[in-house]
mmCIF file of C-alpha atoms and ligand atoms in Angstrom:
data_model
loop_
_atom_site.group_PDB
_atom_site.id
_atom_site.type_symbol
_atom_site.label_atom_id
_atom_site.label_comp_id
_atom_site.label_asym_id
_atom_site.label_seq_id
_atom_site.Cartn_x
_atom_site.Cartn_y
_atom_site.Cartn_z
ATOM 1 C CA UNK S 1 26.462 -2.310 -9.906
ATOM 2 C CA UNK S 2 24.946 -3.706 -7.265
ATOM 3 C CA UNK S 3 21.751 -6.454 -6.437
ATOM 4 C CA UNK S 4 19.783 -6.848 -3.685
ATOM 5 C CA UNK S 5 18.078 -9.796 -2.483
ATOM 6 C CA UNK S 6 15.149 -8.942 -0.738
ATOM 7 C CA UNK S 7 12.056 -10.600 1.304
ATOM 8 C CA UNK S 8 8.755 -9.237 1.978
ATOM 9 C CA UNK S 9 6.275 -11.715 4.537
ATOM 10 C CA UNK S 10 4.669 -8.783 6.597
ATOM 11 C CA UNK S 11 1.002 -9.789 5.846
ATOM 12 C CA UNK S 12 -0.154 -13.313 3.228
ATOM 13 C CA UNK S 13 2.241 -12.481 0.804
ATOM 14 C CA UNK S 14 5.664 -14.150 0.545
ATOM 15 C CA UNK S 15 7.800 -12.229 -2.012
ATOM 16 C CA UNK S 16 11.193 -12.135 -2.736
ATOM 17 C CA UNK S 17 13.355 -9.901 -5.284
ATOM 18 C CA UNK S 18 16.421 -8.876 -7.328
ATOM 19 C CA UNK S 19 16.826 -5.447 -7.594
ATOM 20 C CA UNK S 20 19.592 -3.544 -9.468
ATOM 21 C CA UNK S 21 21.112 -0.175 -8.106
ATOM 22 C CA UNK S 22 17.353 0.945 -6.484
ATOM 23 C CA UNK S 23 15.450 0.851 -9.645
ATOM 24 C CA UNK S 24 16.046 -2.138 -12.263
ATOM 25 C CA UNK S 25 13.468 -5.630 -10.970
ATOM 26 C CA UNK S 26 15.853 -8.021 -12.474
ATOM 27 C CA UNK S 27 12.952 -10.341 -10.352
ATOM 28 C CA UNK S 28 10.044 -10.270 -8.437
ATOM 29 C CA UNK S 29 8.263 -13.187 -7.528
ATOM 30 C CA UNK S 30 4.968 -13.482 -5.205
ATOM 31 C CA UNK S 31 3.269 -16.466 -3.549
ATOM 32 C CA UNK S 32 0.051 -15.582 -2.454
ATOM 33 C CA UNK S 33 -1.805 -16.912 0.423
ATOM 34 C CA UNK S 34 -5.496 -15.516 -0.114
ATOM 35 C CA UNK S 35 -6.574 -18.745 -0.957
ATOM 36 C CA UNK S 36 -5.859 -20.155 2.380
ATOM 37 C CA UNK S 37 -7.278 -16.983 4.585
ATOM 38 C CA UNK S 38 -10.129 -16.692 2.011
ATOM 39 C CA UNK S 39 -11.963 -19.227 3.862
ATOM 40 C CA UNK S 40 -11.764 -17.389 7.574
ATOM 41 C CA UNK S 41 -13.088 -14.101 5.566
ATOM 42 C CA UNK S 42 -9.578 -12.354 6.712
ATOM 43 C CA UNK S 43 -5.582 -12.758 7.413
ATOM 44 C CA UNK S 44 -5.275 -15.292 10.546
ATOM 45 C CA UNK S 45 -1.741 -14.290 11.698
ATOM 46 C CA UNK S 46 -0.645 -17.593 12.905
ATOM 47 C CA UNK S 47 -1.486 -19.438 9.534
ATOM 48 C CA UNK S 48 -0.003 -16.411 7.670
ATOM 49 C CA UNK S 49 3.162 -17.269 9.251
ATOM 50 C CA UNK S 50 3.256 -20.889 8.792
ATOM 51 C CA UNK S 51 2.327 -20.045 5.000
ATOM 52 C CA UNK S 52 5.378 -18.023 5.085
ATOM 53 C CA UNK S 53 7.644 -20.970 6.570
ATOM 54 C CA UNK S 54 6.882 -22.808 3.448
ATOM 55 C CA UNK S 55 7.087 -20.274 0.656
ATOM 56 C CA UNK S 56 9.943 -18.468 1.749
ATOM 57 C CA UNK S 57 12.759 -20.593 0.344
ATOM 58 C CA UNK S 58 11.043 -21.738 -3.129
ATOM 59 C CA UNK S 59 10.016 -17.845 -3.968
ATOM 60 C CA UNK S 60 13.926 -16.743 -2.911
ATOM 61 C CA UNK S 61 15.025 -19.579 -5.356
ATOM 62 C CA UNK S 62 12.828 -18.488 -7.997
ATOM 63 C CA UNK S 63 13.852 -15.074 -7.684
ATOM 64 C CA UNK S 64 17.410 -16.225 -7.856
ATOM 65 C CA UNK S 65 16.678 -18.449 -10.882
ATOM 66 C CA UNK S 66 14.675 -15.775 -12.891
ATOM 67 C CA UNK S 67 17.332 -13.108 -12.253
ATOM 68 C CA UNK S 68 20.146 -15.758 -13.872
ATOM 69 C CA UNK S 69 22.257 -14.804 -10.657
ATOM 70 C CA UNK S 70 23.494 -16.771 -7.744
ATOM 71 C CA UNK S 71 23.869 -15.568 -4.035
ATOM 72 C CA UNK S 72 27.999 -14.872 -4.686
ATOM 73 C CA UNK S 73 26.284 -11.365 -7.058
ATOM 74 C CA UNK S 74 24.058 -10.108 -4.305
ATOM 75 C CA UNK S 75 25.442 -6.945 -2.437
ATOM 76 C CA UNK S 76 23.103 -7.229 0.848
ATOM 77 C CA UNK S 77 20.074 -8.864 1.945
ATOM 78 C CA UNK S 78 16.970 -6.501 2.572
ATOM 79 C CA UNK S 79 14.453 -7.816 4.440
ATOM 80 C CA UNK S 80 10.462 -6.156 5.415
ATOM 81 C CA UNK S 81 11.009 -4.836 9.483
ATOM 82 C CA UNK S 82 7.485 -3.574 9.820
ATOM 83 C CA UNK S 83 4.915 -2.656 10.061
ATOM 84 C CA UNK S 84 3.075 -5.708 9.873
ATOM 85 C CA UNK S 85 1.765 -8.695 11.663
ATOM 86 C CA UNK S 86 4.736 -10.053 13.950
ATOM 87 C CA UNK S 87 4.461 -13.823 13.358
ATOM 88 C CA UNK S 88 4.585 -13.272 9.728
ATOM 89 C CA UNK S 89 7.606 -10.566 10.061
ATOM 90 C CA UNK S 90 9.190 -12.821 11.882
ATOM 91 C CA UNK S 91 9.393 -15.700 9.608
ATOM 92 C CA UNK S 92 10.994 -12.966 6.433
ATOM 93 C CA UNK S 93 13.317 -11.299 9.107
ATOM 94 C CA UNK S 94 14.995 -14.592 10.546
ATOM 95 C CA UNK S 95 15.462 -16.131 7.285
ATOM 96 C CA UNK S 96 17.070 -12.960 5.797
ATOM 97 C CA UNK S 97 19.526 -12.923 8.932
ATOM 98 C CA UNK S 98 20.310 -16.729 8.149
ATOM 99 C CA UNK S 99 20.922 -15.420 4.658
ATOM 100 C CA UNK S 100 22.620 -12.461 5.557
ATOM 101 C CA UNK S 101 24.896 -14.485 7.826
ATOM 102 C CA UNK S 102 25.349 -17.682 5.946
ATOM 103 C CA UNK S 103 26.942 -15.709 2.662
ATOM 104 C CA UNK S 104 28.559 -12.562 5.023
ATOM 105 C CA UNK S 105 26.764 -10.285 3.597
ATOM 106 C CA UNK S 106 25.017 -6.814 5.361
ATOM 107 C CA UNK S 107 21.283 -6.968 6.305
ATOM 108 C CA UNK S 108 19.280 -4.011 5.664
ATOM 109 C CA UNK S 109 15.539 -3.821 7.898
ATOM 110 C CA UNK S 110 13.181 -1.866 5.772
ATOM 111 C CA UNK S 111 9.788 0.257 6.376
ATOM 112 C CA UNK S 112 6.921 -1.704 4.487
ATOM 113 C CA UNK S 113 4.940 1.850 4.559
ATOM 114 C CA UNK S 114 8.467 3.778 3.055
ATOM 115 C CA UNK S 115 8.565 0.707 1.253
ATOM 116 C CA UNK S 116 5.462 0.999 -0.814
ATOM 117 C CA UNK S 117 5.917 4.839 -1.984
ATOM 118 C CA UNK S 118 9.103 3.619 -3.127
ATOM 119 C CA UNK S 119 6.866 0.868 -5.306
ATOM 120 C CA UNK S 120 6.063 4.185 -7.276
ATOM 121 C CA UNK S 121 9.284 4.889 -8.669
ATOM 122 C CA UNK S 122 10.343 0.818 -9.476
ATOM 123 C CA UNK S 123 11.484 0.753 -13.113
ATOM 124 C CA UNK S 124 11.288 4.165 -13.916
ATOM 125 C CA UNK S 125 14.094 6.806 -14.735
ATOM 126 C CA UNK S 126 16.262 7.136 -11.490
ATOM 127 C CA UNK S 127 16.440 10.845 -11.939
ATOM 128 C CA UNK S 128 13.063 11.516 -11.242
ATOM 129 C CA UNK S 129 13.954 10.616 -7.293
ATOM 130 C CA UNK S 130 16.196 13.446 -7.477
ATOM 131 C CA UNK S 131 14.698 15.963 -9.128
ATOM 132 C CA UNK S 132 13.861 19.067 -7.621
ATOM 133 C CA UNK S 133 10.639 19.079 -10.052
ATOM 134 C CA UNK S 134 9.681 16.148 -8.059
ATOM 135 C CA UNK S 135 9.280 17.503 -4.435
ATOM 136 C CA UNK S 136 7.112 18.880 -2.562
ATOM 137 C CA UNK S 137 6.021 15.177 -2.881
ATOM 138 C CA UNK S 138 2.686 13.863 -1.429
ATOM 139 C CA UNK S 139 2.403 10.463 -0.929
ATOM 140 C CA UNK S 140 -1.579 8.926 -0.481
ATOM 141 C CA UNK S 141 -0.407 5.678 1.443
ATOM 142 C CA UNK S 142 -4.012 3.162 0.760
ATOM 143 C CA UNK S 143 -3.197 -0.389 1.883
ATOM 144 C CA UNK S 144 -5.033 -2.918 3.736
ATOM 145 C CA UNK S 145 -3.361 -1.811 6.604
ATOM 146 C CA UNK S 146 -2.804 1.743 5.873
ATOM 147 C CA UNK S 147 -4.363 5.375 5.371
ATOM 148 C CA UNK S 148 -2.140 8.233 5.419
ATOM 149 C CA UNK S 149 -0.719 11.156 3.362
ATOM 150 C CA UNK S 150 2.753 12.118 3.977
ATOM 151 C CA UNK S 151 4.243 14.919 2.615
ATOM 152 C CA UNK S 152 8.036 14.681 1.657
ATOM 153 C CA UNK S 153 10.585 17.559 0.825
ATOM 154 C CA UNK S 154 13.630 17.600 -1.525
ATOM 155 C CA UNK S 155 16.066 17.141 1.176
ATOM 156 C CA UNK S 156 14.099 13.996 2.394
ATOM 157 C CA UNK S 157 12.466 15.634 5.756
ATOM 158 C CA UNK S 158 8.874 13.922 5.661
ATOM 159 C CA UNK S 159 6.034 14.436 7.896
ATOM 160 C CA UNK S 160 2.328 12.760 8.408
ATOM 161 C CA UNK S 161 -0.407 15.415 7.909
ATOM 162 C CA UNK S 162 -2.930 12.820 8.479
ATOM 163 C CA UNK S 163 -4.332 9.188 8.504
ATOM 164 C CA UNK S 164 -7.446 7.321 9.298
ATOM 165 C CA UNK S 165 -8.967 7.616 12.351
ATOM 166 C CA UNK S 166 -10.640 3.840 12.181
ATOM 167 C CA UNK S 167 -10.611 1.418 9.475
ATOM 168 C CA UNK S 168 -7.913 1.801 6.526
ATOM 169 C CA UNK S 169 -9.634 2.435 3.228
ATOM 170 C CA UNK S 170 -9.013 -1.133 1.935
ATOM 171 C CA UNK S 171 -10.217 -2.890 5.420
ATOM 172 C CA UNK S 172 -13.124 -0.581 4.660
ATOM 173 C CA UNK S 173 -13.178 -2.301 1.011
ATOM 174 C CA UNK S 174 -12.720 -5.956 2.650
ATOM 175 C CA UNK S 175 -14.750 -5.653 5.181
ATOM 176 C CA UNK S 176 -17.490 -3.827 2.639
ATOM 177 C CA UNK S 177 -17.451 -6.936 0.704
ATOM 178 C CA UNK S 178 -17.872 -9.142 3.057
ATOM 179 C CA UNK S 179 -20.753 -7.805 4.199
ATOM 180 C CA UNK S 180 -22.780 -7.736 0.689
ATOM 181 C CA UNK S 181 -21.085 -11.333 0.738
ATOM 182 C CA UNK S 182 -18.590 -10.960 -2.298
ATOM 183 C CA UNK S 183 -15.754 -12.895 -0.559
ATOM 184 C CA UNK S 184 -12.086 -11.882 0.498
ATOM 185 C CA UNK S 185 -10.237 -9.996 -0.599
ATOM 186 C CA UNK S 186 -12.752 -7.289 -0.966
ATOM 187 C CA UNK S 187 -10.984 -4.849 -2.509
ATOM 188 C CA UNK S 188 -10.868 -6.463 -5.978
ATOM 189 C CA UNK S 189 -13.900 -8.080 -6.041
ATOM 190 C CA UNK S 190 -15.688 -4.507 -5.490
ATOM 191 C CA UNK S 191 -14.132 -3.035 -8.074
ATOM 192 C CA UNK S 192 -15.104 -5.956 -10.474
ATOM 193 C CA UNK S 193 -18.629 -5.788 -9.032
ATOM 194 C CA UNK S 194 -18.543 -1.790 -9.391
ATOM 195 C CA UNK S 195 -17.670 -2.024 -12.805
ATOM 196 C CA UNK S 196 -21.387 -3.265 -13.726
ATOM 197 C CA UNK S 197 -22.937 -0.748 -11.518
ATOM 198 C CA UNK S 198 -24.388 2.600 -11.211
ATOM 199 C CA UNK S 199 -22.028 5.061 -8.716
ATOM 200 C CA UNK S 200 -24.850 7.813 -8.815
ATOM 201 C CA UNK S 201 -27.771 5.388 -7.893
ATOM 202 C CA UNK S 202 -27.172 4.858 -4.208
ATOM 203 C CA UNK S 203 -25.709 7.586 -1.942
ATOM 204 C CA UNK S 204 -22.951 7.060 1.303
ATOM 205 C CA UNK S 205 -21.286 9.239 3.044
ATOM 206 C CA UNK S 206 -18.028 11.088 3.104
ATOM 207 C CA UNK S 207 -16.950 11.158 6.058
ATOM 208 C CA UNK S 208 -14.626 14.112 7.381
ATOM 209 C CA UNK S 209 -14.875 15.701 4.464
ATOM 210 C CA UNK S 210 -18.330 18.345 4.706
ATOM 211 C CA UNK S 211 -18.402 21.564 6.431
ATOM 212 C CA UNK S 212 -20.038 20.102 9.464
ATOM 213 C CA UNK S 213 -18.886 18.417 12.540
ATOM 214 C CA UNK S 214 -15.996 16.375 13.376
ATOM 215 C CA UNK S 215 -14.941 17.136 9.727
ATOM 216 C CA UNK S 216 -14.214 20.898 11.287
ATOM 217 C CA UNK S 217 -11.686 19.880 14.034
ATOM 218 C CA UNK S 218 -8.260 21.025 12.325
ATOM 219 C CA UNK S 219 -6.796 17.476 13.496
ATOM 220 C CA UNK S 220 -9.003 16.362 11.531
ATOM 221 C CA UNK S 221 -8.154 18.244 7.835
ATOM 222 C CA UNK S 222 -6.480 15.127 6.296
ATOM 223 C CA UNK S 223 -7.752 12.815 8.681
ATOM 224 C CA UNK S 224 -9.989 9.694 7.394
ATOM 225 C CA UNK S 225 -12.706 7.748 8.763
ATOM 226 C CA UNK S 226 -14.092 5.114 6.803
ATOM 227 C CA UNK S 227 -16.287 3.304 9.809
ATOM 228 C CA UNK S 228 -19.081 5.265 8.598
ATOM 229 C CA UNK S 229 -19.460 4.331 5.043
ATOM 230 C CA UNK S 230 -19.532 0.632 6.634
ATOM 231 C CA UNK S 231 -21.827 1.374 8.838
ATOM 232 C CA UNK S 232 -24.243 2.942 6.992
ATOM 233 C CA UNK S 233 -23.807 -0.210 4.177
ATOM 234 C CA UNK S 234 -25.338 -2.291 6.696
ATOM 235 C CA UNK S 235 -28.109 -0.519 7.209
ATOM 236 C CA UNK S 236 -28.672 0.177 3.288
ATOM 237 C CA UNK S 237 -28.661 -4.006 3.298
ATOM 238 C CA UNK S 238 -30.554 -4.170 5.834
ATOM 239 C CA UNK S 239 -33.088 -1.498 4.557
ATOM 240 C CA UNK S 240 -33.162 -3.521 1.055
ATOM 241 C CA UNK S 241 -33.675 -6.846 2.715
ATOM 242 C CA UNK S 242 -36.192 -5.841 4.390
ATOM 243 C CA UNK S 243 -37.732 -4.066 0.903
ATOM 244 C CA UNK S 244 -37.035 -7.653 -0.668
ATOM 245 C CA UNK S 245 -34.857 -5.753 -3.574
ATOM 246 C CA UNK S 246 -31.176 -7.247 -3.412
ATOM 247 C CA UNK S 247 -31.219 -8.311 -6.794
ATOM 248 C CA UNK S 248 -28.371 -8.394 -9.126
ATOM 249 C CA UNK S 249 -28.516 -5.386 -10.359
ATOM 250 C CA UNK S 250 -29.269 -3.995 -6.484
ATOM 251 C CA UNK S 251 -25.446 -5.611 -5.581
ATOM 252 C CA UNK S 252 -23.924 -3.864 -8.948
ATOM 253 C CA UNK S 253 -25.385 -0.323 -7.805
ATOM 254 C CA UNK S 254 -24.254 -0.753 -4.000
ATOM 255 C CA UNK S 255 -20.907 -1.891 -5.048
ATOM 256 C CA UNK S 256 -20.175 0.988 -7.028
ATOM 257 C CA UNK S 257 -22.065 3.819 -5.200
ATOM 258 C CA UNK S 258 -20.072 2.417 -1.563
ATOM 259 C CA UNK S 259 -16.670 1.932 -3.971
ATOM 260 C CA UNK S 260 -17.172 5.739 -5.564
ATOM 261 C CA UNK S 261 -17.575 7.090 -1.748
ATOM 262 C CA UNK S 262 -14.516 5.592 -0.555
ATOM 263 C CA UNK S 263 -12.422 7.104 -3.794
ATOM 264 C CA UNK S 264 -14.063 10.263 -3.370
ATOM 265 C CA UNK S 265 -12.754 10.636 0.218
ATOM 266 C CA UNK S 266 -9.598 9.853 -1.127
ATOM 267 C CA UNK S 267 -9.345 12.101 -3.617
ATOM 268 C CA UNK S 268 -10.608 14.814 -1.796
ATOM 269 C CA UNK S 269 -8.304 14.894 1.052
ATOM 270 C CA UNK S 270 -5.543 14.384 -1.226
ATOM 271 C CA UNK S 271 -6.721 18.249 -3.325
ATOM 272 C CA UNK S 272 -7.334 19.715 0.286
ATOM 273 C CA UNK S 273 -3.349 19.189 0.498
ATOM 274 C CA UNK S 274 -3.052 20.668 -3.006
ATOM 275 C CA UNK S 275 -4.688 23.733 -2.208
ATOM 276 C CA UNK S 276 -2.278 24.453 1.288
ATOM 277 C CA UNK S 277 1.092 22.894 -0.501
ATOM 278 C CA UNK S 278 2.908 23.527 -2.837
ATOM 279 C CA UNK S 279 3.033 19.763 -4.267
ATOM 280 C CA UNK S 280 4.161 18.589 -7.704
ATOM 281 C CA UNK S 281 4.426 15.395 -7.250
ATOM 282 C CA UNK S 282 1.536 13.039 -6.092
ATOM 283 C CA UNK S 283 2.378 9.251 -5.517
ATOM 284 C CA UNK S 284 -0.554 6.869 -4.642
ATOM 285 C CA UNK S 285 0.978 3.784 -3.248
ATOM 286 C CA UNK S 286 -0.356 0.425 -1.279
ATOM 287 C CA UNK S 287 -3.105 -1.991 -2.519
ATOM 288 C CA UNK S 288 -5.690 -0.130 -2.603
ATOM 289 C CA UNK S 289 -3.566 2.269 -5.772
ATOM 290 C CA UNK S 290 -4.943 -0.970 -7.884
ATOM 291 C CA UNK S 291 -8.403 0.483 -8.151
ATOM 292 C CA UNK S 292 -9.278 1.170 -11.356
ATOM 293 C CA UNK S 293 -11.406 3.804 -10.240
ATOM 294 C CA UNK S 294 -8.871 5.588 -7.485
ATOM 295 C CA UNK S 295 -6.619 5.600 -10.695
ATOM 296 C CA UNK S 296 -9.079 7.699 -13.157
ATOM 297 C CA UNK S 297 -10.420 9.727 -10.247
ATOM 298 C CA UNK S 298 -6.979 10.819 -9.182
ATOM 299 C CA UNK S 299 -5.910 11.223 -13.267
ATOM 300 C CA UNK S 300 -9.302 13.481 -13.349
ATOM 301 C CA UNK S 301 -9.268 15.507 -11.036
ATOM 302 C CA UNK S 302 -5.467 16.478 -9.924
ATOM 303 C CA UNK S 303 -4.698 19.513 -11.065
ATOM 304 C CA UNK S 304 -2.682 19.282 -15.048
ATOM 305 C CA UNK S 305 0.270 20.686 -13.063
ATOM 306 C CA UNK S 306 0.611 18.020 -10.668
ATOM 307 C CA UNK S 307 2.222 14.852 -11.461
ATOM 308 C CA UNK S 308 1.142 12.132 -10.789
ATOM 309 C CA UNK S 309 2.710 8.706 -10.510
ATOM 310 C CA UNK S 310 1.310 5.656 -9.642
ATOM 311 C CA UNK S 311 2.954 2.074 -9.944
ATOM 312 C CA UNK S 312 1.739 -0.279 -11.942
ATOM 313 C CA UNK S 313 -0.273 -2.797 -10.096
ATOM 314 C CA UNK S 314 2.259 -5.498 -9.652
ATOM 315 C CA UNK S 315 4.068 -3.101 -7.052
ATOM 316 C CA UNK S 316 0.908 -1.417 -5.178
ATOM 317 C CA UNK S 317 0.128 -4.687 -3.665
ATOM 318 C CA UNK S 318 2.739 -6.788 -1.383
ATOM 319 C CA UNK S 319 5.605 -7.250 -2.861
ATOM 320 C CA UNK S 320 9.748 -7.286 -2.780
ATOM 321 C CA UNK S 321 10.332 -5.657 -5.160
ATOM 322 C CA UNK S 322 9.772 -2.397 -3.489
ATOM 323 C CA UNK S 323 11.663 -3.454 -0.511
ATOM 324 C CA UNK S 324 15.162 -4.216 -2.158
ATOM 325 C CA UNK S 325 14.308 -1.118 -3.960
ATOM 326 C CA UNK S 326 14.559 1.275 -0.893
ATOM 327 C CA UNK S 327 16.940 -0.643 0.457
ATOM 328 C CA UNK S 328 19.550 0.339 -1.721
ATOM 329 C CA UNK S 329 19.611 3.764 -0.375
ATOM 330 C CA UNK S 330 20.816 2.532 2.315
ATOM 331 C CA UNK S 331 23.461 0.339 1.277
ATOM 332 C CA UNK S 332 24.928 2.928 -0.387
ATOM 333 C CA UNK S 333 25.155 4.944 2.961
ATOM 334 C CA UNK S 334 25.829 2.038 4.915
ATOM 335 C CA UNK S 335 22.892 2.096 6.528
ATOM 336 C CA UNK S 336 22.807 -1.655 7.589
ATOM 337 C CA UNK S 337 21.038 -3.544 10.479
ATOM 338 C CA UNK S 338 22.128 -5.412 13.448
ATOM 339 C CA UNK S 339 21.894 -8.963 13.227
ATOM 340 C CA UNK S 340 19.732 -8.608 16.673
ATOM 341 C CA UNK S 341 16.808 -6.696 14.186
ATOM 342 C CA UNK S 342 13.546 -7.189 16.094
ATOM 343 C CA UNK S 343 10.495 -6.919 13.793
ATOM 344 C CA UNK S 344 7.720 -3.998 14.626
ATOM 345 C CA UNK S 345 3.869 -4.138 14.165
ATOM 346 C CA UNK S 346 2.991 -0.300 14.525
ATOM 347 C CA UNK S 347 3.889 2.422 12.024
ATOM 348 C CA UNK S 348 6.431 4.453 13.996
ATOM 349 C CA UNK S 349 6.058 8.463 13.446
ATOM 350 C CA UNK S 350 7.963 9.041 10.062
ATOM 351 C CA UNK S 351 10.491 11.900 10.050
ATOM 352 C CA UNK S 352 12.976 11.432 7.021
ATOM 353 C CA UNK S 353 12.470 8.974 3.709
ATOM 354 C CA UNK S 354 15.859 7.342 3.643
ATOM 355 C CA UNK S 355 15.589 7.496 -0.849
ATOM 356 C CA UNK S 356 16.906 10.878 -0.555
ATOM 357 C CA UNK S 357 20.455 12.211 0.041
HETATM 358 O O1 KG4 H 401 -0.655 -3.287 0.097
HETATM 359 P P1 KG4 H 401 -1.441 -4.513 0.294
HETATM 360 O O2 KG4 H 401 -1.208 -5.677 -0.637
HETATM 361 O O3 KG4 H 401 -1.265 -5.080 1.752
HETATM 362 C C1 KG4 H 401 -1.170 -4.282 2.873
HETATM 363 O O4 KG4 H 401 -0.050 -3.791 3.152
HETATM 364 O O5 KG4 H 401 -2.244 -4.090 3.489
HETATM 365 O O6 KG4 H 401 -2.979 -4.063 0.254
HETATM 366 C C2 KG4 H 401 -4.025 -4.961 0.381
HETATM 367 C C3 KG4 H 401 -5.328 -4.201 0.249
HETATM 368 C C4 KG4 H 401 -6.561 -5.055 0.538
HETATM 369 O O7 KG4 H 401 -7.399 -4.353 1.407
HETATM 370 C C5 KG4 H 401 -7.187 -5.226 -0.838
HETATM 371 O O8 KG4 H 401 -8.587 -5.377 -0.788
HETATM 372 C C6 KG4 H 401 -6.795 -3.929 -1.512
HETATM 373 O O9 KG4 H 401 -5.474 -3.707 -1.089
HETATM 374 N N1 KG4 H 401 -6.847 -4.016 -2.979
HETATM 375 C C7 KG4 H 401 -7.714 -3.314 -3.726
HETATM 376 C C8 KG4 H 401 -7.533 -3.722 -5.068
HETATM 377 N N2 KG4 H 401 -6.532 -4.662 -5.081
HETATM 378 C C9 KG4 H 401 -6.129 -4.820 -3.793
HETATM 379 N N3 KG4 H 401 -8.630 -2.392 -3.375
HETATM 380 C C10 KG4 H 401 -9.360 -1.867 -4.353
HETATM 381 N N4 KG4 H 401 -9.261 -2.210 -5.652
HETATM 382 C C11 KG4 H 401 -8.363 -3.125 -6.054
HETATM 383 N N5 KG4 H 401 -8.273 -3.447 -7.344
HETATM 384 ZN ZN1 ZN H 402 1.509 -3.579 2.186
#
């Protein structure tokens, strides 16, 4: 048997997490910082990272403590590499080196985009990750951060078929909310806000998805673009200011009509895979897989012999769980990092997913 300790500080969420043998959370344990970015309206890298500096020892104790274990049981220290914002990767990466170092164990960098697929298959039967009923796998990656659909083989080859082109569908979310003045993060709020609203009442646009267009260009078959559906919420605010009807009920119906367009995009690009693939698995991963309405949708209208797994919330959003999850794969191949591990901001072009042998 063997635990992993691992840390997670790529955005304004410190984590850390006890993970047994890739798929038993012996712990997780999350410190949020929303609080303190609420009040720019967004993530302020710098303050992320000083948040980090702080939290990053008490959540590792308490991950420790709720576990029952002590660092002489953990196996190797996994640690978030990237993508993310540097200052906060930083903080995660050199105190999981000091870690790594200080009790001689092996450090282990890991993909926060791999990462969160992986989230999907936390505490869940082990087998399923090797199943050959489970691949063709497509994997709808909706984060803050993130828009993409990779599709992943049994023998672990991977490749993008496509991601957004501008904003990521939860920026679109936050930055959605911000503008009808909900507060931050968006994402959630919306979907509380959508819940008292009318979907069918107001109309906005799905972009790349009609028969017209940009939405032709074969690059552009599983691409996103969300900057529209923004764009065209400020001028519906506008339009209604200027009509003098943003009333309550006003904010409930443009919540959930601009929430149901981003879902349907979505879920539309993810059944335009469907129909070229031969996919039997569908994971939704990344913050964004919280939505309430992203979760029925998908449960709706995915073809019966598709399935479909999605984490429970707890391991869509940030979290370290998911990290010392993956990371596991590659302990047991040896797959450790250098103690020189630099951190990386971009997602780099994925190839392989290292949960498969
Ligand atoms: O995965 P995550 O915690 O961080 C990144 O890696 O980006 O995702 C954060 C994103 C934010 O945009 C947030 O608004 C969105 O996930 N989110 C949601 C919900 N909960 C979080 N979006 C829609 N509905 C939710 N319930
Ligand atoms: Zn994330």
């Amino acid at each position: 048997m063997s635990l992993i300790l691992s840390i997670e500080s790529s955005c304004d969420e410190t984590a850390a997490a006890i993970v047994e043998d890739g798929s038993v959370v012996r712990a997780s344990v999350v410190a949020s910082q929303i609080a303190k970015h609420a009040v720019h309206g967004g993530v302020v890298p710098e303050l992320a990272a000083r948040e980090h500096l702080k939290a990053v020892i008490p959540v590792t104790e308490s991950a420790l403590q709720e576990a029952g274990v002590t660092m002489k049981d953990i196996s190797a220290v996994a640690v978030t590499q990237g993508p993310g914002l540097i200052p906060a990767l930083l903080v995660g990466i050199n105190f999981a080196k000091g870690l790594a170092q200080a009790n001689d164990l092996p450090l282990i960098g890991v993909n926060h985009f791999l990462a969160h697929i992986y989230g999907a298959f936390l505490d869940r039967d082990p087998e399923i990750l090797n199943s050959p009923e489970t691949y063709p796998l497509l994997a709808l990656v909706v984060s803050g951060g993130h828009t993409s659909l990779l599709l992943v083989d049994k023998d672990g080859s991977a490749r993008q078929l496509g991601c957004t082109i501008d904003d990521a569908a939860g920026e679109a979310l936050d930055k959605g909310a911000k503008l009808l003045g909900l507060g931050y993060p968006g994402g959630p709020i919306m979907q509380k806000t959508a819940e008292k609203g009318d979907p069918e009442r107001f109309d906005f646009p799905r972009p790349l998805t009609g028969g017209a267009g940009r939405a032709l260009a074969p690059e552009n078959l599983y691409n996103f673009s969300f900057s529209g559906i923004k764009t065209a919420l400020l001028y519906h605010v506008r339009k209604a200011q200027d009509a003098g009807i943003c009333d309550d009920q006003w904010l409930y119906d443009t919540a959930a009509g601009f929430q149901r367009a981003v879902v349907d995009v979505l879920v539309k690009k993810s059944l335009t895979v469907l129909k070229n693939y031969p996919v039997k698995t569908v994971v939704v991963a990344g913050g964004v897989a919280c939505n309430a309405e992203l979760r029925r949708m998908m449960a709706e209208r995915l073809p019966k012999r598709v399935n479909l797994l999605i984490a429970p919330p707890k391991y869509c959003t940030d979290n370290a769980a998911m990290v010392g999850g993956i990371a596991w794969h590659s302990y047991r191949k040896n797959g450790f990092s250098a103690m020189d591990m630099d951190a990386f901001a971009r997602l780099p072009q994925i190839v392989r997913v290292p949960f498969l042998d």
